[in-house]
PDB file of C-alpha atoms in Angstrom:
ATOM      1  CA  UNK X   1       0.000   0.000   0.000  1.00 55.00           C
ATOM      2  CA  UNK X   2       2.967   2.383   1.439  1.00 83.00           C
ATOM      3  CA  UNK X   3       4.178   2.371  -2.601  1.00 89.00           C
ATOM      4  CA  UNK X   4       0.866   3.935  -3.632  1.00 90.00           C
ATOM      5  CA  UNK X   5       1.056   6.580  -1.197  1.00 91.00           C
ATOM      6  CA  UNK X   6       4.580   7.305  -2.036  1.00 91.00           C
ATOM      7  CA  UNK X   7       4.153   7.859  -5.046  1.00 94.00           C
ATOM      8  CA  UNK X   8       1.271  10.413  -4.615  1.00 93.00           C
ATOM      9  CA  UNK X   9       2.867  12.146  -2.266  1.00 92.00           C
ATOM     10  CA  UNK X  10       5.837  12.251  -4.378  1.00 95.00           C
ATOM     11  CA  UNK X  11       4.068  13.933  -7.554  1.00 95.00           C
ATOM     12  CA  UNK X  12       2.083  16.084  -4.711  1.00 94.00           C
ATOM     13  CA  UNK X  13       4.651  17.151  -2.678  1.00 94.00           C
ATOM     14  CA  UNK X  14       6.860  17.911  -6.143  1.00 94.00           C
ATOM     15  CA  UNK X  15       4.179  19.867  -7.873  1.00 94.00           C
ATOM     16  CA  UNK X  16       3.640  22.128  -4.908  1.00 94.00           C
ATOM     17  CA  UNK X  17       7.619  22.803  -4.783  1.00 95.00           C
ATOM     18  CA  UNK X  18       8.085  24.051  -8.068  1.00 94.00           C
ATOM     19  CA  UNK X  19       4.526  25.374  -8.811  1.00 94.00           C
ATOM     20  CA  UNK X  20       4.015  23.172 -12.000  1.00 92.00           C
ATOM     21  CA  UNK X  21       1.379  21.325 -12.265  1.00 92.00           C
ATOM     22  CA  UNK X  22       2.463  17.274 -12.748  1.00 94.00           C
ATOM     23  CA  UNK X  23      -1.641  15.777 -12.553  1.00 94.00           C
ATOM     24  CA  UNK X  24      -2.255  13.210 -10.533  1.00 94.00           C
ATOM     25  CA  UNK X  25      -0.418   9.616 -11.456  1.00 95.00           C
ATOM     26  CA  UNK X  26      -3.128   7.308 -10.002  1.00 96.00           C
ATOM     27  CA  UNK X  27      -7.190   7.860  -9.720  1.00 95.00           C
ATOM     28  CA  UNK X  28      -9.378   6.369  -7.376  1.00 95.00           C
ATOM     29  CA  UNK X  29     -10.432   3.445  -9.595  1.00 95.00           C
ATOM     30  CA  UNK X  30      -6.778   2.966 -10.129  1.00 95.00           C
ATOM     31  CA  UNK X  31      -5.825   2.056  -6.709  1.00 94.00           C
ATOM     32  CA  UNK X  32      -9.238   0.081  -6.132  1.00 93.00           C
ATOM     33  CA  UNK X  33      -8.189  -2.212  -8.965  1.00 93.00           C
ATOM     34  CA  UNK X  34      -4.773  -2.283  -7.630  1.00 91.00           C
ATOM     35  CA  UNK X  35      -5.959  -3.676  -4.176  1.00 89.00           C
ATOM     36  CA  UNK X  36      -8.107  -6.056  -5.450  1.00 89.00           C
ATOM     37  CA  UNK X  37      -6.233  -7.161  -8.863  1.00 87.00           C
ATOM     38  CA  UNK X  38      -2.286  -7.375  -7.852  1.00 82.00           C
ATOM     39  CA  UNK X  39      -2.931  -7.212  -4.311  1.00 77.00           C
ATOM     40  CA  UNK X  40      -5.352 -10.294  -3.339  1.00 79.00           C
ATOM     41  CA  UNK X  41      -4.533 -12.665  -6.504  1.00 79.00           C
ATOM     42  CA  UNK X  42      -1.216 -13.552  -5.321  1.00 75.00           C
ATOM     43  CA  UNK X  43      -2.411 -13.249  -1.290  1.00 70.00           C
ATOM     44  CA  UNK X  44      -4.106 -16.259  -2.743  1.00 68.00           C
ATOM     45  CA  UNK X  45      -1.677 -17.935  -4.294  1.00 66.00           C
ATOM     46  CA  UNK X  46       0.396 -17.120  -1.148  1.00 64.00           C
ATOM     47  CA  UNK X  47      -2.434 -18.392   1.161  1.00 61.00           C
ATOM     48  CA  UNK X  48      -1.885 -22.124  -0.343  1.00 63.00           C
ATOM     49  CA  UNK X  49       1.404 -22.335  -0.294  1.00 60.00           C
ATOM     50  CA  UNK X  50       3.548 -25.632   1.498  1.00 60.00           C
ATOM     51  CA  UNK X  51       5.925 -24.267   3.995  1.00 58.00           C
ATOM     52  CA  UNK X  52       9.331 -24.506   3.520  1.00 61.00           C
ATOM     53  CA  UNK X  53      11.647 -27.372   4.022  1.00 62.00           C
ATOM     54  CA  UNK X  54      13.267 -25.950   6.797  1.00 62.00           C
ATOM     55  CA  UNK X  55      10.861 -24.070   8.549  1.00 54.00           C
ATOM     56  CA  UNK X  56      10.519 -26.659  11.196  1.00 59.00           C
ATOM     57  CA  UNK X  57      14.760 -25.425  12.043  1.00 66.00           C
ATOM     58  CA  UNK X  58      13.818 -22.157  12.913  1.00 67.00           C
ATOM     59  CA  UNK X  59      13.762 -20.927  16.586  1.00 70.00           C
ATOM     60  CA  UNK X  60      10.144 -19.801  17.824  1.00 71.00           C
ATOM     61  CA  UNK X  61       9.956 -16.377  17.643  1.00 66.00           C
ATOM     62  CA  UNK X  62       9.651 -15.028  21.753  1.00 71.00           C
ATOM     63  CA  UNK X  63       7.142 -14.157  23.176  1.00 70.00           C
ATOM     64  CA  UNK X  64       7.738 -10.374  23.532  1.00 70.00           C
ATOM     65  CA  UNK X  65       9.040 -10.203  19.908  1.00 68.00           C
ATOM     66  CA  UNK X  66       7.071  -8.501  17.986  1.00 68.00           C
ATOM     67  CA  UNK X  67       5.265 -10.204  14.977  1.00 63.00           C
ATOM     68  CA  UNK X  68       6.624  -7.932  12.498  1.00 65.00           C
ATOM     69  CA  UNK X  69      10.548  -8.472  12.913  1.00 69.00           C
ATOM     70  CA  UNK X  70      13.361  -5.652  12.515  1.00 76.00           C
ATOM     71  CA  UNK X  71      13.580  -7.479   8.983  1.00 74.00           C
ATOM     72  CA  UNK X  72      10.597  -7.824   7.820  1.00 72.00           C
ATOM     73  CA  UNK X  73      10.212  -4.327   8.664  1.00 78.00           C
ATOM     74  CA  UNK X  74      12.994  -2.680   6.578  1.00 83.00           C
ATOM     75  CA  UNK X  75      11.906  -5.329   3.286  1.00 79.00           C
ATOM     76  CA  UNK X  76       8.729  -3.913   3.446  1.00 79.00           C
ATOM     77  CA  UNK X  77       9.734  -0.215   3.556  1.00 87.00           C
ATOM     78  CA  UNK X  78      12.415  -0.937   1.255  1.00 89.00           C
ATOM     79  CA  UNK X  79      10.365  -2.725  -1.689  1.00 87.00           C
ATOM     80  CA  UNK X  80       7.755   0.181  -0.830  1.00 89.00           C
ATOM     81  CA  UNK X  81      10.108   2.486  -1.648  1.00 93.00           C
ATOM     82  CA  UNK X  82      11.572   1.015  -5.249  1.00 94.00           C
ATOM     83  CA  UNK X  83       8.128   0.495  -6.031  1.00 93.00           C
ATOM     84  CA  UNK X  84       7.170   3.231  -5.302  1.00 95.00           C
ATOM     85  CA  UNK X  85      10.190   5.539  -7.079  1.00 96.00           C
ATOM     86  CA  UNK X  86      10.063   3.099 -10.085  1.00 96.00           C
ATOM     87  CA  UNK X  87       6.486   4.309 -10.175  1.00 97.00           C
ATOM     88  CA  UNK X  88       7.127   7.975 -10.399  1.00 97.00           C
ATOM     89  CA  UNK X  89       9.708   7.795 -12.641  1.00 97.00           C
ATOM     90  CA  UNK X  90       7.684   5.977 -15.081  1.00 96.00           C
ATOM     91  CA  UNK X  91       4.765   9.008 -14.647  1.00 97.00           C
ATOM     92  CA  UNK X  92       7.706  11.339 -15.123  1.00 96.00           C
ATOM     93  CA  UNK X  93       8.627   9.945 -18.336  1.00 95.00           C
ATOM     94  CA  UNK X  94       5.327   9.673 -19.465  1.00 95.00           C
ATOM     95  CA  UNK X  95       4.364  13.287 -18.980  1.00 95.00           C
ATOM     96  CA  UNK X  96       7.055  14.085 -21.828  1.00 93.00           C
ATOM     97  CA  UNK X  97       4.392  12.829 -23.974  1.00 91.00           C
ATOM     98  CA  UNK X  98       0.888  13.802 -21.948  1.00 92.00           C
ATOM     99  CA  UNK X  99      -0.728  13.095 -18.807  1.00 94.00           C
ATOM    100  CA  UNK X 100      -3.002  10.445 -19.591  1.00 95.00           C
ATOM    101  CA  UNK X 101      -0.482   8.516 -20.968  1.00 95.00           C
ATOM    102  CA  UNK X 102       1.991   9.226 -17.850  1.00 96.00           C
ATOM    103  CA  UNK X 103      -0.823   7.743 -15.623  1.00 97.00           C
ATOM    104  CA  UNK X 104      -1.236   4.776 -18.175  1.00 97.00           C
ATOM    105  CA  UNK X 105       2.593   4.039 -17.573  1.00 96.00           C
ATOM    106  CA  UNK X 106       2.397   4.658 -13.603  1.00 97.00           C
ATOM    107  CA  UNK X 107      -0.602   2.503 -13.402  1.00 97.00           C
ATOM    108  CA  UNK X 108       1.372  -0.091 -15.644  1.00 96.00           C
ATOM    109  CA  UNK X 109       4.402   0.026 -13.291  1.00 96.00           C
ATOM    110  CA  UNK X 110       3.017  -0.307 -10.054  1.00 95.00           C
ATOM    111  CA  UNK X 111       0.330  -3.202 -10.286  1.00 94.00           C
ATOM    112  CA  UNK X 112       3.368  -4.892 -12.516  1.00 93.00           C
ATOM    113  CA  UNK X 113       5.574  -4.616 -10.277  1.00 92.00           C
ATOM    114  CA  UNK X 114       3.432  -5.516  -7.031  1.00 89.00           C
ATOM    115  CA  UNK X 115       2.397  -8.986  -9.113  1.00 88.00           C
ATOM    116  CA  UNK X 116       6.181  -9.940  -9.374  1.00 86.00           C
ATOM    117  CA  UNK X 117       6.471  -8.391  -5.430  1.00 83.00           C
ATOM    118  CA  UNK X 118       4.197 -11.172  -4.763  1.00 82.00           C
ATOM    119  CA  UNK X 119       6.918 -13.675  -5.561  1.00 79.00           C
ATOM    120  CA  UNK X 120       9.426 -11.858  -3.370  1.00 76.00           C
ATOM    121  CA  UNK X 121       6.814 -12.883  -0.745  1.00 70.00           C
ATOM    122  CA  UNK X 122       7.108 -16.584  -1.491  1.00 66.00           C
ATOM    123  CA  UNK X 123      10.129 -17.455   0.433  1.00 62.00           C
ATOM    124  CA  UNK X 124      13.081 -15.664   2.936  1.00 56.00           C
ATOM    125  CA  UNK X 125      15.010 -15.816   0.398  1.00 55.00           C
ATOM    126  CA  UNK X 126      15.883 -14.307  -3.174  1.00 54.00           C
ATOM    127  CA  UNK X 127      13.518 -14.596  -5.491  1.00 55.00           C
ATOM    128  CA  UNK X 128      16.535 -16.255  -7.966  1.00 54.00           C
ATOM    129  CA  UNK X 129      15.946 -19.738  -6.566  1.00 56.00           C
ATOM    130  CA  UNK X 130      15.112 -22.852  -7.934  1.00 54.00           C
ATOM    131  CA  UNK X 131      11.820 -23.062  -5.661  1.00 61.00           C
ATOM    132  CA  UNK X 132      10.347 -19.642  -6.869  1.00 61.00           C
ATOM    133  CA  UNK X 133       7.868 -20.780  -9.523  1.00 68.00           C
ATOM    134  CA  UNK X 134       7.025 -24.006  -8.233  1.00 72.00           C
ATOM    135  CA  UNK X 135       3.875 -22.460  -6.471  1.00 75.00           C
ATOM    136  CA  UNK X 136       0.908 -23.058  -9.283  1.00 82.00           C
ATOM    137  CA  UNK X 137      -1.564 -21.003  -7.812  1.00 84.00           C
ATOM    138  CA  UNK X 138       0.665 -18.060  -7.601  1.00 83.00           C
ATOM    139  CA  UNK X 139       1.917 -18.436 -10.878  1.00 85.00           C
ATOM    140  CA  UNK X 140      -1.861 -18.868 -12.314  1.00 88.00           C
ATOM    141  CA  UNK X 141      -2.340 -15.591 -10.139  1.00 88.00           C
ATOM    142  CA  UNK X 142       0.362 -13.721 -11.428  1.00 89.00           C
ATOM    143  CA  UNK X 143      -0.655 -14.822 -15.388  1.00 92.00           C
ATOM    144  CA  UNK X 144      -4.395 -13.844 -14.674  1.00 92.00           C
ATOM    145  CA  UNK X 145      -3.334 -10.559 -12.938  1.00 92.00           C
ATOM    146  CA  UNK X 146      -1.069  -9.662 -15.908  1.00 94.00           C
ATOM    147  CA  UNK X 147      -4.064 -10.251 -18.574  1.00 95.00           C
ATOM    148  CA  UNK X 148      -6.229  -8.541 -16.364  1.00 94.00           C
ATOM    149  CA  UNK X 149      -3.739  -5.548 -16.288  1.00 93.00           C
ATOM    150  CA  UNK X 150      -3.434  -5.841 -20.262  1.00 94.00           C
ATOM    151  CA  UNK X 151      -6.843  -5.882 -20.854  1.00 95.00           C
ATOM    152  CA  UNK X 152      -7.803  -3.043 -18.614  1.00 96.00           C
ATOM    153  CA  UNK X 153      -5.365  -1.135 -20.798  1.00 95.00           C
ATOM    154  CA  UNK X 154      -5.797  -2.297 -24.002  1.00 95.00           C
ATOM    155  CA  UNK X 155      -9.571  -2.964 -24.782  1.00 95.00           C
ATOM    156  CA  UNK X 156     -11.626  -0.047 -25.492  1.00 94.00           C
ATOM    157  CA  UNK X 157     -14.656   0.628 -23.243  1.00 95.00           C
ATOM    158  CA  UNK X 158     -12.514  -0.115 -20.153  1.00 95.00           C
ATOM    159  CA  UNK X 159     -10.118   1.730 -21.187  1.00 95.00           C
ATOM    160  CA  UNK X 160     -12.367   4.642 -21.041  1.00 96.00           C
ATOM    161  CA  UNK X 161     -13.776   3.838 -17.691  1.00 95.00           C
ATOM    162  CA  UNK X 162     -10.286   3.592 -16.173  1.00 96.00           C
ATOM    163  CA  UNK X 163      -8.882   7.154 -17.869  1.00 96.00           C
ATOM    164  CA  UNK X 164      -6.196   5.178 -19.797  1.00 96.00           C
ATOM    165  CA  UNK X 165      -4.300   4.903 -23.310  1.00 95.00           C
ATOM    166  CA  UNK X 166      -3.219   2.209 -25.276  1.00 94.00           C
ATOM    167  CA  UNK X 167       0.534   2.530 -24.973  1.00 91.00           C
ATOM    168  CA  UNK X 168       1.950   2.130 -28.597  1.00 85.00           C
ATOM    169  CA  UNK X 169       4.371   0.046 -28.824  1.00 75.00           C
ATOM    170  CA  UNK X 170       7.364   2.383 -30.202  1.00 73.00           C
ATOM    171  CA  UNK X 171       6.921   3.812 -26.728  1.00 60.00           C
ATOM    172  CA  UNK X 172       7.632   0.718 -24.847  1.00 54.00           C
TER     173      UNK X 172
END
């Protein structure tokens, strides 16, 4: 969620500082799609996953620990963060062309990047393991999630209702 946020306050926070007017990079219907789209597909596909070998190695965590570790903590900010930067740097690149496009490429960025996020989530480790895609229901969550996100974009009528563009493809 924190990535979202970031990257309003970002374009907010910038356009107020230099008096230019930079739009806004998501909508309202873009950030309800992206919490229910790229955000609960893969909690899905996370939900049924088989524990790890070695989980049963680990030390309990104590009692007076807290459930969200020092850790877990920083990944969360940190990936929040990339996302999050990745996201208005796409917007920025897109307003050298127009707005609507600039949100097309912000809202293309961030649910993208949150769906492969979701594989980040699948183990303690890197993500550049031999276990990553072995999950099938996060894989079939991540493939329905990226036609979803293709579709929204691409197919007229919907594209309309979500204040996108078709992104040609000599701009990709």
């Amino acid at each position: 969620m924190h990535a979202k946020i970031l990257t309003i306050l970002i374009i907010t926070l910038t356009s107020l500082i230099t008096k230019i007017d930079l739009g806004i990079p998501l909508l309202a219907i873009h950030l309800l799609w992206i919490n229910i789209i790229t955000d609960s597909l893969p909690a899905f596909g996370l939900g049924v996953m088989n524990p790890s070998n070695d989980l049963m190695k680990k030390a309990p965590r104590k009692k007076e620990e807290s459930f969200f570790d020092k850790k877990l903590t920083i990944d969360i900010f940190f990936m929040g963060i990339v996302i999050g930067l990745l996201t208005v740097i796409s917007y920025l690149i897109g307003l050298r062309i127009n707005s609507i496009y600039a949100t097309t490429m912000a809202f293309i960025t961030i649910s993208t990047a949150q769906l492969l996020h979701s594989y980040n989530c699948s183990s303690d480790y890197t993500i550049f393991n031999k276990n990553t895609f072995k999950n099938k229901f996060l894989n079939l969550s991540f493939v329905i999630g990226m036609v979803l996100q293709i579709m929204v974009v691409y197919i007229d009528k919907v594209n309309t209702l979500f204040k996108l563009k078709p992104l040609p493809l000599n701009l990709l």
